[in-house]
Amino acid sequence: MLSSEMRYFLAVASAGSLSAASEQTFIAVSAISRQIRRLEAQVGAPLFERHARGMVLTEAGEIFAHQVRKSLLDMEHAIAEIKGLKAVRRTQIRVACTDGMAFNLLPRLFAAFHEQSPGVHFSLKVSSSQGVAELIRAGECDVALQFSLHPERGVEVIASWPAPVLLLLHSSHPLAQKQVTLADLSHYPVALPEQNTTVRQLFDLSCQMRGSVIEPVLTCDNFSTLYHFLLHTPQAVTICSAFTVLSEAQAHGLIMKSMGVDQLSQRTLQLQTVSGRKRSAALNLFLRFITEQMNAQDAMMRQTLVR
């Protein structure tokens, strides 16, 4: 997979002369010499010191040889990873996420990816936004999926999608067929996440700016609890992202509504990985899979959202 110039360069560097490299590669000395000179012209510096008894790498040549060999090792590693996937070799991907992503979305993504790549295994850690950011920056996970209000330092964002805060309620709820304001919510049982979540922070900020006072009947840091409370309380409402419950909500007769508040549209859902770290073939495959699935999910969300 290396170019002929690179292969002949490494052969001469290893053998120490054109003639020795010619014997190893079965290529004429003149042809190897021509390729070396072409490579030196591209680099813009001599790569060898030419002596009567052979050729020795220059300082530039040493640097260049190191990089070429590193690239060769990287290619070999990538090929081994790909072959490992095809051979259904066990590979683990460490994932971190905030609570909402663990409710429905990530389990479905894991299941779908496992069908096509059964050799890949997953380890999932669920934490707060701050906790997930610390895990990814410390390199303690390979990929993170979390809601964010601002760009995270020390991470590489592979993709992001708008994730406005939406109202979740029964399709038979009195607010289901009208434009909802924050003040309307004070007349119904409201279940809210804890204040250390981005969804709650944006909700509280919006209420303060509009002078609305909402006293939740239930506060919990586990979205599954809020969701099942809602299922058993027809008049209740809660807040979340469409990414959290899209397919699940439809199955249980729930709808999501926008409240038309600018502050509630400031979040994005980010797919993150460790900045500067070499990624395995399995991880690259999973990142592409998530991106494709989330793009489709985003398009579906825009079609089903009730205004």
PDB file of C-alpha atoms in Angstrom:
ATOM      1  CA  MET A   1       0.000   0.000   0.000  1.00  0.00           C
ATOM      2  CA  LEU A   2       3.103   2.216   0.118  1.00  0.00           C
ATOM      3  CA  SER A   3       4.144   4.055  -3.044  1.00  0.00           C
ATOM      4  CA  SER A   4       7.139   2.673  -4.979  1.00  0.00           C
ATOM      5  CA  GLU A   5       9.255   5.664  -3.871  1.00  0.00           C
ATOM      6  CA  MET A   6       8.524   4.869  -0.211  1.00  0.00           C
ATOM      7  CA  ARG A   7       9.254   1.144  -0.626  1.00  0.00           C
ATOM      8  CA  TYR A   8      12.558   1.740  -2.383  1.00  0.00           C
ATOM      9  CA  PHE A   9      13.503   4.412   0.158  1.00  0.00           C
ATOM     10  CA  LEU A  10      12.979   1.971   3.039  1.00  0.00           C
ATOM     11  CA  ALA A  11      14.868  -0.739   1.168  1.00  0.00           C
ATOM     12  CA  VAL A  12      17.919   1.491   0.671  1.00  0.00           C
ATOM     13  CA  ALA A  13      17.745   2.762   4.261  1.00  0.00           C
ATOM     14  CA  SER A  14      17.671  -0.816   5.521  1.00  0.00           C
ATOM     15  CA  ALA A  15      20.238  -2.340   3.113  1.00  0.00           C
ATOM     16  CA  GLY A  16      22.662   0.589   3.156  1.00  0.00           C
ATOM     17  CA  SER A  17      23.267   0.769  -0.588  1.00  0.00           C
ATOM     18  CA  LEU A  18      21.518   0.833  -3.955  1.00  0.00           C
ATOM     19  CA  SER A  19      23.021  -2.462  -5.036  1.00  0.00           C
ATOM     20  CA  ALA A  20      21.951  -4.274  -1.861  1.00  0.00           C
ATOM     21  CA  ALA A  21      18.446  -2.821  -2.157  1.00  0.00           C
ATOM     22  CA  SER A  22      18.355  -3.937  -5.787  1.00  0.00           C
ATOM     23  CA  GLU A  23      19.149  -7.520  -4.766  1.00  0.00           C
ATOM     24  CA  GLN A  24      16.376  -7.480  -2.144  1.00  0.00           C
ATOM     25  CA  THR A  25      13.683  -5.970  -4.353  1.00  0.00           C
ATOM     26  CA  PHE A  26      14.712  -7.422  -7.737  1.00  0.00           C
ATOM     27  CA  ILE A  27      14.533  -3.898  -9.175  1.00  0.00           C
ATOM     28  CA  ALA A  28      17.328  -2.377 -11.258  1.00  0.00           C
ATOM     29  CA  VAL A  29      19.734  -0.034  -9.468  1.00  0.00           C
ATOM     30  CA  SER A  30      18.991   2.741 -11.961  1.00  0.00           C
ATOM     31  CA  ALA A  31      15.264   2.478 -11.310  1.00  0.00           C
ATOM     32  CA  ILE A  32      15.712   2.633  -7.521  1.00  0.00           C
ATOM     33  CA  SER A  33      18.129   5.582  -7.832  1.00  0.00           C
ATOM     34  CA  ARG A  34      15.642   7.438 -10.035  1.00  0.00           C
ATOM     35  CA  GLN A  35      12.813   6.916  -7.523  1.00  0.00           C
ATOM     36  CA  ILE A  36      14.984   8.060  -4.609  1.00  0.00           C
ATOM     37  CA  ARG A  37      15.911  11.270  -6.423  1.00  0.00           C
ATOM     38  CA  ARG A  38      12.246  11.889  -7.252  1.00  0.00           C
ATOM     39  CA  LEU A  39      11.359  11.431  -3.576  1.00  0.00           C
ATOM     40  CA  GLU A  40      14.114  13.824  -2.493  1.00  0.00           C
ATOM     41  CA  ALA A  41      12.778  16.401  -4.951  1.00  0.00           C
ATOM     42  CA  GLN A  42       9.298  16.064  -3.417  1.00  0.00           C
ATOM     43  CA  VAL A  43      10.646  16.359   0.126  1.00  0.00           C
ATOM     44  CA  GLY A  44      12.957  19.226  -0.803  1.00  0.00           C
ATOM     45  CA  ALA A  45      16.010  17.869   0.990  1.00  0.00           C
ATOM     46  CA  PRO A  46      18.602  15.101   0.488  1.00  0.00           C
ATOM     47  CA  LEU A  47      17.621  11.945   2.358  1.00  0.00           C
ATOM     48  CA  PHE A  48      20.939  10.099   1.988  1.00  0.00           C
ATOM     49  CA  GLU A  49      24.617  10.876   2.185  1.00  0.00           C
ATOM     50  CA  ARG A  50      26.165   9.063  -0.766  1.00  0.00           C
ATOM     51  CA  HIS A  51      29.548   7.395  -0.158  1.00  0.00           C
ATOM     52  CA  ALA A  52      31.697   5.030  -2.215  1.00  0.00           C
ATOM     53  CA  ARG A  53      30.687   2.090  -0.026  1.00  0.00           C
ATOM     54  CA  GLY A  54      27.020   2.896   0.336  1.00  0.00           C
ATOM     55  CA  MET A  55      24.327   5.340   1.418  1.00  0.00           C
ATOM     56  CA  VAL A  56      23.624   6.676   4.926  1.00  0.00           C
ATOM     57  CA  LEU A  57      20.505   8.520   6.015  1.00  0.00           C
ATOM     58  CA  THR A  58      20.826  12.252   6.589  1.00  0.00           C
ATOM     59  CA  GLU A  59      19.120  13.920   9.542  1.00  0.00           C
ATOM     60  CA  ALA A  60      16.168  14.669   7.276  1.00  0.00           C
ATOM     61  CA  GLY A  61      16.268  11.075   6.079  1.00  0.00           C
ATOM     62  CA  GLU A  62      16.127   9.763   9.645  1.00  0.00           C
ATOM     63  CA  ILE A  63      13.058  11.885  10.366  1.00  0.00           C
ATOM     64  CA  PHE A  64      11.420  10.813   7.127  1.00  0.00           C
ATOM     65  CA  ALA A  65      12.203   7.110   7.711  1.00  0.00           C
ATOM     66  CA  HIS A  66      10.693   7.277  11.192  1.00  0.00           C
ATOM     67  CA  GLN A  67       7.454   8.750   9.853  1.00  0.00           C
ATOM     68  CA  VAL A  68       7.216   6.269   6.963  1.00  0.00           C
ATOM     69  CA  ARG A  69       7.737   3.312   9.291  1.00  0.00           C
ATOM     70  CA  LYS A  70       5.153   4.722  11.730  1.00  0.00           C
ATOM     71  CA  SER A  71       2.649   5.073   8.874  1.00  0.00           C
ATOM     72  CA  LEU A  72       3.343   1.506   7.832  1.00  0.00           C
ATOM     73  CA  LEU A  73       2.720   0.258  11.373  1.00  0.00           C
ATOM     74  CA  ASP A  74      -0.512   2.271  11.548  1.00  0.00           C
ATOM     75  CA  MET A  75      -1.716   0.663   8.319  1.00  0.00           C
ATOM     76  CA  GLU A  76      -0.849  -2.785   9.608  1.00  0.00           C
ATOM     77  CA  HIS A  77      -2.743  -2.041  12.828  1.00  0.00           C
ATOM     78  CA  ALA A  78      -5.800  -0.857  10.893  1.00  0.00           C
ATOM     79  CA  ILE A  79      -5.748  -3.933   8.657  1.00  0.00           C
ATOM     80  CA  ALA A  80      -5.486  -6.182  11.717  1.00  0.00           C
ATOM     81  CA  GLU A  81      -8.444  -4.411  13.314  1.00  0.00           C
ATOM     82  CA  ILE A  82     -10.563  -4.784  10.185  1.00  0.00           C
ATOM     83  CA  LYS A  83      -9.654  -8.449   9.844  1.00  0.00           C
ATOM     84  CA  GLY A  84     -10.484  -8.839  13.509  1.00  0.00           C
ATOM     85  CA  LEU A  85     -13.955  -7.439  12.918  1.00  0.00           C
ATOM     86  CA  LYS A  86     -14.527  -9.766   9.995  1.00  0.00           C
ATOM     87  CA  ALA A  87     -13.390 -12.698  12.077  1.00  0.00           C
ATOM     88  CA  VAL A  88     -15.880 -11.673  14.806  1.00  0.00           C
ATOM     89  CA  ARG A  89     -13.021 -11.013  17.208  1.00  0.00           C
ATOM     90  CA  ARG A  90     -14.055  -9.615  20.581  1.00  0.00           C
ATOM     91  CA  THR A  91     -13.606  -5.841  20.738  1.00  0.00           C
ATOM     92  CA  GLN A  92     -14.877  -3.604  23.543  1.00  0.00           C
ATOM     93  CA  ILE A  93     -16.056  -0.028  23.098  1.00  0.00           C
ATOM     94  CA  ARG A  94     -16.412   2.058  26.263  1.00  0.00           C
ATOM     95  CA  VAL A  95     -19.343   4.475  26.074  1.00  0.00           C
ATOM     96  CA  ALA A  96     -20.379   7.266  28.447  1.00  0.00           C
ATOM     97  CA  CYS A  97     -23.669   9.160  28.363  1.00  0.00           C
ATOM     98  CA  THR A  98     -26.075  11.257  30.377  1.00  0.00           C
ATOM     99  CA  ASP A  99     -29.216   9.673  31.833  1.00  0.00           C
ATOM    100  CA  GLY A 100     -31.612  10.505  29.003  1.00  0.00           C
ATOM    101  CA  MET A 101     -29.495   8.710  26.409  1.00  0.00           C
ATOM    102  CA  ALA A 102     -29.457   5.518  28.483  1.00  0.00           C
ATOM    103  CA  PHE A 103     -33.265   5.347  28.670  1.00  0.00           C
ATOM    104  CA  ASN A 104     -34.064   4.245  25.127  1.00  0.00           C
ATOM    105  CA  LEU A 105     -31.738   5.518  22.423  1.00  0.00           C
ATOM    106  CA  LEU A 106     -28.414   3.884  23.280  1.00  0.00           C
ATOM    107  CA  PRO A 107     -29.870   0.451  24.111  1.00  0.00           C
ATOM    108  CA  ARG A 108     -31.511   0.430  20.665  1.00  0.00           C
ATOM    109  CA  LEU A 109     -28.288   1.560  18.968  1.00  0.00           C
ATOM    110  CA  PHE A 110     -26.290  -1.113  20.786  1.00  0.00           C
ATOM    111  CA  ALA A 111     -28.758  -3.797  19.741  1.00  0.00           C
ATOM    112  CA  ALA A 112     -28.818  -2.718  16.091  1.00  0.00           C
ATOM    113  CA  PHE A 113     -25.020  -2.458  15.874  1.00  0.00           C
ATOM    114  CA  HIS A 114     -24.561  -5.830  17.585  1.00  0.00           C
ATOM    115  CA  GLU A 115     -26.628  -7.479  14.851  1.00  0.00           C
ATOM    116  CA  GLN A 116     -24.174  -6.391  12.164  1.00  0.00           C
ATOM    117  CA  SER A 117     -20.980  -6.631  14.264  1.00  0.00           C
ATOM    118  CA  PRO A 118     -21.485  -9.297  16.963  1.00  0.00           C
ATOM    119  CA  GLY A 119     -17.779  -9.279  17.826  1.00  0.00           C
ATOM    120  CA  VAL A 120     -18.078  -5.773  19.306  1.00  0.00           C
ATOM    121  CA  HIS A 121     -19.002  -5.571  22.991  1.00  0.00           C
ATOM    122  CA  PHE A 122     -20.015  -2.459  24.926  1.00  0.00           C
ATOM    123  CA  SER A 123     -19.401  -1.011  28.374  1.00  0.00           C
ATOM    124  CA  LEU A 124     -21.700   1.902  29.323  1.00  0.00           C
ATOM    125  CA  LYS A 125     -21.245   4.456  32.101  1.00  0.00           C
ATOM    126  CA  VAL A 126     -24.111   6.833  32.908  1.00  0.00           C
ATOM    127  CA  SER A 127     -23.200  10.103  34.607  1.00  0.00           C
ATOM    128  CA  SER A 128     -24.014  13.798  34.819  1.00  0.00           C
ATOM    129  CA  SER A 129     -22.952  16.164  32.034  1.00  0.00           C
ATOM    130  CA  GLN A 130     -19.913  17.169  34.058  1.00  0.00           C
ATOM    131  CA  GLY A 131     -19.104  13.547  34.823  1.00  0.00           C
ATOM    132  CA  VAL A 132     -19.338  12.518  31.165  1.00  0.00           C
ATOM    133  CA  ALA A 133     -17.084  15.418  30.140  1.00  0.00           C
ATOM    134  CA  GLU A 134     -14.493  14.338  32.722  1.00  0.00           C
ATOM    135  CA  LEU A 135     -14.626  10.717  31.534  1.00  0.00           C
ATOM    136  CA  ILE A 136     -14.014  11.646  27.906  1.00  0.00           C
ATOM    137  CA  ARG A 137     -11.229  14.144  28.708  1.00  0.00           C
ATOM    138  CA  ALA A 138      -9.494  11.605  30.953  1.00  0.00           C
ATOM    139  CA  GLY A 139      -9.670   8.980  28.222  1.00  0.00           C
ATOM    140  CA  GLU A 140     -11.726   6.652  30.431  1.00  0.00           C
ATOM    141  CA  CYS A 141     -14.253   6.106  27.654  1.00  0.00           C
ATOM    142  CA  ASP A 142     -13.918   5.835  23.887  1.00  0.00           C
ATOM    143  CA  VAL A 143     -17.054   7.724  22.897  1.00  0.00           C
ATOM    144  CA  ALA A 144     -19.644   9.878  24.658  1.00  0.00           C
ATOM    145  CA  LEU A 145     -23.162  10.942  23.781  1.00  0.00           C
ATOM    146  CA  GLN A 146     -24.428  13.873  25.820  1.00  0.00           C
ATOM    147  CA  PHE A 147     -26.410  17.077  25.728  1.00  0.00           C
ATOM    148  CA  SER A 148     -24.308  20.216  25.830  1.00  0.00           C
ATOM    149  CA  LEU A 149     -24.921  23.941  26.160  1.00  0.00           C
ATOM    150  CA  HIS A 150     -21.483  24.944  24.860  1.00  0.00           C
ATOM    151  CA  PRO A 151     -18.429  23.433  23.114  1.00  0.00           C
ATOM    152  CA  GLU A 152     -16.547  21.050  25.401  1.00  0.00           C
ATOM    153  CA  ARG A 153     -12.799  21.583  25.767  1.00  0.00           C
ATOM    154  CA  GLY A 154     -10.428  18.687  25.248  1.00  0.00           C
ATOM    155  CA  VAL A 155     -12.834  16.555  23.222  1.00  0.00           C
ATOM    156  CA  GLU A 156     -13.426  15.990  19.531  1.00  0.00           C
ATOM    157  CA  VAL A 157     -17.046  16.480  18.480  1.00  0.00           C
ATOM    158  CA  ILE A 158     -17.786  14.007  15.683  1.00  0.00           C
ATOM    159  CA  ALA A 159     -21.327  15.282  15.069  1.00  0.00           C
ATOM    160  CA  SER A 160     -24.036  17.302  16.797  1.00  0.00           C
ATOM    161  CA  TRP A 161     -27.784  17.747  16.450  1.00  0.00           C
ATOM    162  CA  PRO A 162     -30.226  20.372  17.783  1.00  0.00           C
ATOM    163  CA  ALA A 163     -31.862  19.060  20.959  1.00  0.00           C
ATOM    164  CA  PRO A 164     -34.473  21.553  22.205  1.00  0.00           C
ATOM    165  CA  VAL A 165     -36.235  20.972  25.500  1.00  0.00           C
ATOM    166  CA  LEU A 166     -39.744  19.692  24.763  1.00  0.00           C
ATOM    167  CA  LEU A 167     -42.883  19.028  26.760  1.00  0.00           C
ATOM    168  CA  LEU A 168     -43.904  15.359  27.053  1.00  0.00           C
ATOM    169  CA  LEU A 169     -47.537  14.595  27.800  1.00  0.00           C
ATOM    170  CA  HIS A 170     -50.421  12.266  26.968  1.00  0.00           C
ATOM    171  CA  SER A 171     -52.133  12.810  23.620  1.00  0.00           C
ATOM    172  CA  SER A 172     -55.417  13.159  25.587  1.00  0.00           C
ATOM    173  CA  HIS A 173     -54.013  15.875  27.872  1.00  0.00           C
ATOM    174  CA  PRO A 174     -55.896  19.237  27.880  1.00  0.00           C
ATOM    175  CA  LEU A 175     -52.702  20.978  26.646  1.00  0.00           C
ATOM    176  CA  ALA A 176     -52.130  18.548  23.786  1.00  0.00           C
ATOM    177  CA  GLN A 177     -54.035  20.523  21.165  1.00  0.00           C
ATOM    178  CA  LYS A 178     -53.089  24.086  22.110  1.00  0.00           C
ATOM    179  CA  GLN A 179     -50.045  26.300  22.071  1.00  0.00           C
ATOM    180  CA  VAL A 180     -48.495  25.823  25.507  1.00  0.00           C
ATOM    181  CA  THR A 181     -46.882  28.518  27.624  1.00  0.00           C
ATOM    182  CA  LEU A 182     -44.818  27.969  30.750  1.00  0.00           C
ATOM    183  CA  ALA A 183     -47.579  29.550  32.827  1.00  0.00           C
ATOM    184  CA  ASP A 184     -49.987  26.836  31.649  1.00  0.00           C
ATOM    185  CA  LEU A 185     -47.918  24.168  33.361  1.00  0.00           C
ATOM    186  CA  SER A 186     -48.659  25.494  36.862  1.00  0.00           C
ATOM    187  CA  HIS A 187     -52.148  23.982  36.644  1.00  0.00           C
ATOM    188  CA  TYR A 188     -50.920  20.385  36.180  1.00  0.00           C
ATOM    189  CA  PRO A 189     -48.636  17.890  37.974  1.00  0.00           C
ATOM    190  CA  VAL A 190     -45.122  18.541  36.697  1.00  0.00           C
ATOM    191  CA  ALA A 191     -42.302  15.992  37.011  1.00  0.00           C
ATOM    192  CA  LEU A 192     -38.794  17.393  36.501  1.00  0.00           C
ATOM    193  CA  PRO A 193     -35.198  16.159  36.374  1.00  0.00           C
ATOM    194  CA  GLU A 194     -32.698  17.296  38.996  1.00  0.00           C
ATOM    195  CA  GLN A 195     -31.151  20.776  38.720  1.00  0.00           C
ATOM    196  CA  ASN A 196     -27.723  19.460  37.645  1.00  0.00           C
ATOM    197  CA  THR A 197     -29.093  18.507  34.198  1.00  0.00           C
ATOM    198  CA  THR A 198     -28.989  20.795  31.158  1.00  0.00           C
ATOM    199  CA  VAL A 199     -32.702  20.271  30.497  1.00  0.00           C
ATOM    200  CA  ARG A 200     -33.629  21.461  34.006  1.00  0.00           C
ATOM    201  CA  GLN A 201     -31.189  24.382  33.888  1.00  0.00           C
ATOM    202  CA  LEU A 202     -32.724  25.707  30.669  1.00  0.00           C
ATOM    203  CA  PHE A 203     -36.246  25.134  32.002  1.00  0.00           C
ATOM    204  CA  ASP A 204     -35.553  27.021  35.260  1.00  0.00           C
ATOM    205  CA  LEU A 205     -33.873  29.863  33.366  1.00  0.00           C
ATOM    206  CA  SER A 206     -36.888  30.195  31.065  1.00  0.00           C
ATOM    207  CA  CYS A 207     -39.289  30.249  34.034  1.00  0.00           C
ATOM    208  CA  GLN A 208     -37.253  32.935  35.823  1.00  0.00           C
ATOM    209  CA  MET A 209     -37.130  35.146  32.728  1.00  0.00           C
ATOM    210  CA  ARG A 210     -40.913  34.926  32.348  1.00  0.00           C
ATOM    211  CA  GLY A 211     -41.807  35.167  36.024  1.00  0.00           C
ATOM    212  CA  SER A 212     -43.384  31.693  36.076  1.00  0.00           C
ATOM    213  CA  VAL A 213     -43.248  29.619  39.246  1.00  0.00           C
ATOM    214  CA  ILE A 214     -43.453  25.873  38.719  1.00  0.00           C
ATOM    215  CA  GLU A 215     -43.501  23.604  41.778  1.00  0.00           C
ATOM    216  CA  PRO A 216     -42.789  20.037  40.616  1.00  0.00           C
ATOM    217  CA  VAL A 217     -44.697  17.222  42.274  1.00  0.00           C
ATOM    218  CA  LEU A 218     -41.785  14.895  41.516  1.00  0.00           C
ATOM    219  CA  THR A 219     -38.068  15.569  41.086  1.00  0.00           C
ATOM    220  CA  CYS A 220     -35.735  12.737  40.155  1.00  0.00           C
ATOM    221  CA  ASP A 221     -32.322  12.198  38.522  1.00  0.00           C
ATOM    222  CA  ASN A 222     -33.565   9.073  36.723  1.00  0.00           C
ATOM    223  CA  PHE A 223     -35.612   9.719  33.610  1.00  0.00           C
ATOM    224  CA  SER A 224     -37.191   6.262  33.698  1.00  0.00           C
ATOM    225  CA  THR A 225     -38.887   7.218  36.981  1.00  0.00           C
ATOM    226  CA  LEU A 226     -40.241  10.467  35.514  1.00  0.00           C
ATOM    227  CA  TYR A 227     -41.445   8.626  32.423  1.00  0.00           C
ATOM    228  CA  HIS A 228     -43.352   5.934  34.308  1.00  0.00           C
ATOM    229  CA  PHE A 229     -44.849   8.500  36.664  1.00  0.00           C
ATOM    230  CA  LEU A 230     -46.150  10.259  33.559  1.00  0.00           C
ATOM    231  CA  LEU A 231     -47.593   7.026  32.155  1.00  0.00           C
ATOM    232  CA  HIS A 232     -49.600   6.471  35.346  1.00  0.00           C
ATOM    233  CA  THR A 233     -50.656  10.128  35.774  1.00  0.00           C
ATOM    234  CA  PRO A 234     -52.712  11.237  32.739  1.00  0.00           C
ATOM    235  CA  GLN A 235     -52.717  14.925  33.757  1.00  0.00           C
ATOM    236  CA  ALA A 236     -48.949  15.054  34.382  1.00  0.00           C
ATOM    237  CA  VAL A 237     -46.286  16.605  32.156  1.00  0.00           C
ATOM    238  CA  THR A 238     -42.507  16.328  32.038  1.00  0.00           C
ATOM    239  CA  ILE A 239     -39.680  17.679  29.893  1.00  0.00           C
ATOM    240  CA  CYS A 240     -37.039  15.947  27.777  1.00  0.00           C
ATOM    241  CA  SER A 241     -35.455  15.796  24.350  1.00  0.00           C
ATOM    242  CA  ALA A 242     -37.116  14.072  21.424  1.00  0.00           C
ATOM    243  CA  PHE A 243     -33.964  11.935  21.108  1.00  0.00           C
ATOM    244  CA  THR A 244     -34.716  10.491  24.534  1.00  0.00           C
ATOM    245  CA  VAL A 245     -38.178   9.033  23.879  1.00  0.00           C
ATOM    246  CA  LEU A 246     -39.223   9.364  20.230  1.00  0.00           C
ATOM    247  CA  SER A 247     -40.212   5.765  19.454  1.00  0.00           C
ATOM    248  CA  GLU A 248     -41.113   4.935  23.054  1.00  0.00           C
ATOM    249  CA  ALA A 249     -43.464   7.920  23.350  1.00  0.00           C
ATOM    250  CA  GLN A 250     -45.415   6.980  20.237  1.00  0.00           C
ATOM    251  CA  ALA A 251     -45.874   3.427  21.503  1.00  0.00           C
ATOM    252  CA  HIS A 252     -47.441   4.712  24.754  1.00  0.00           C
ATOM    253  CA  GLY A 253     -49.697   7.368  23.265  1.00  0.00           C
ATOM    254  CA  LEU A 254     -47.534  10.299  24.301  1.00  0.00           C
ATOM    255  CA  ILE A 255     -46.678  13.398  22.293  1.00  0.00           C
ATOM    256  CA  MET A 256     -43.950  16.020  22.424  1.00  0.00           C
ATOM    257  CA  LYS A 257     -44.625  19.713  22.071  1.00  0.00           C
ATOM    258  CA  SER A 258     -42.471  22.781  21.666  1.00  0.00           C
ATOM    259  CA  MET A 259     -43.182  25.605  24.113  1.00  0.00           C
ATOM    260  CA  GLY A 260     -41.903  28.279  21.724  1.00  0.00           C
ATOM    261  CA  VAL A 261     -39.257  29.559  24.159  1.00  0.00           C
ATOM    262  CA  ASP A 262     -35.906  30.519  22.626  1.00  0.00           C
ATOM    263  CA  GLN A 263     -33.926  29.592  25.745  1.00  0.00           C
ATOM    264  CA  LEU A 264     -35.206  26.016  25.493  1.00  0.00           C
ATOM    265  CA  SER A 265     -33.562  25.594  22.079  1.00  0.00           C
ATOM    266  CA  GLN A 266     -29.977  26.248  23.154  1.00  0.00           C
ATOM    267  CA  ARG A 267     -28.885  22.626  23.607  1.00  0.00           C
ATOM    268  CA  THR A 268     -27.234  20.274  21.170  1.00  0.00           C
ATOM    269  CA  LEU A 269     -26.736  16.535  21.406  1.00  0.00           C
ATOM    270  CA  GLN A 270     -23.057  15.846  20.793  1.00  0.00           C
ATOM    271  CA  LEU A 271     -21.267  12.697  19.705  1.00  0.00           C
ATOM    272  CA  GLN A 272     -17.811  13.040  21.269  1.00  0.00           C
ATOM    273  CA  THR A 273     -14.556  11.131  21.355  1.00  0.00           C
ATOM    274  CA  VAL A 274     -11.117  11.651  22.882  1.00  0.00           C
ATOM    275  CA  SER A 275      -9.232  14.427  21.112  1.00  0.00           C
ATOM    276  CA  GLY A 276      -5.999  13.365  19.430  1.00  0.00           C
ATOM    277  CA  ARG A 277      -6.300   9.660  20.238  1.00  0.00           C
ATOM    278  CA  LYS A 278      -5.959   7.089  17.485  1.00  0.00           C
ATOM    279  CA  ARG A 279      -9.266   5.300  16.941  1.00  0.00           C
ATOM    280  CA  SER A 280      -9.641   1.593  16.268  1.00  0.00           C
ATOM    281  CA  ALA A 281     -11.449   0.300  13.200  1.00  0.00           C
ATOM    282  CA  ALA A 282     -14.271  -0.928  15.452  1.00  0.00           C
ATOM    283  CA  LEU A 283     -14.713   2.518  16.998  1.00  0.00           C
ATOM    284  CA  ASN A 284     -14.678   4.245  13.608  1.00  0.00           C
ATOM    285  CA  LEU A 285     -17.307   1.804  12.385  1.00  0.00           C
ATOM    286  CA  PHE A 286     -19.478   2.499  15.445  1.00  0.00           C
ATOM    287  CA  LEU A 287     -19.098   6.279  15.105  1.00  0.00           C
ATOM    288  CA  ARG A 288     -20.226   6.136  11.472  1.00  0.00           C
ATOM    289  CA  PHE A 289     -23.150   3.924  12.459  1.00  0.00           C
ATOM    290  CA  ILE A 290     -24.295   6.282  15.237  1.00  0.00           C
ATOM    291  CA  THR A 291     -23.997   9.319  12.955  1.00  0.00           C
ATOM    292  CA  GLU A 292     -26.140   7.700  10.264  1.00  0.00           C
ATOM    293  CA  GLN A 293     -28.745   6.531  12.776  1.00  0.00           C
ATOM    294  CA  MET A 294     -28.912   9.895  14.522  1.00  0.00           C
ATOM    295  CA  ASN A 295     -29.287  11.771  11.246  1.00  0.00           C
ATOM    296  CA  ALA A 296     -32.282   9.564  10.454  1.00  0.00           C
ATOM    297  CA  GLN A 297     -33.646  10.054  13.971  1.00  0.00           C
ATOM    298  CA  ASP A 298     -33.288  13.824  13.647  1.00  0.00           C
ATOM    299  CA  ALA A 299     -35.231  13.835  10.376  1.00  0.00           C
ATOM    300  CA  MET A 300     -37.991  11.716  11.921  1.00  0.00           C
ATOM    301  CA  MET A 301     -38.173  13.970  14.968  1.00  0.00           C
ATOM    302  CA  ARG A 302     -38.755  17.055  12.843  1.00  0.00           C
ATOM    303  CA  GLN A 303     -41.685  15.346  11.123  1.00  0.00           C
ATOM    304  CA  THR A 304     -43.459  14.126  14.266  1.00  0.00           C
ATOM    305  CA  LEU A 305     -43.016  17.109  16.597  1.00  0.00           C
ATOM    306  CA  VAL A 306     -46.339  18.678  17.580  1.00  0.00           C
ATOM    307  CA  ARG A 307     -46.330  22.473  17.611  1.00  0.00           C
TER     308      ARG A 307
END
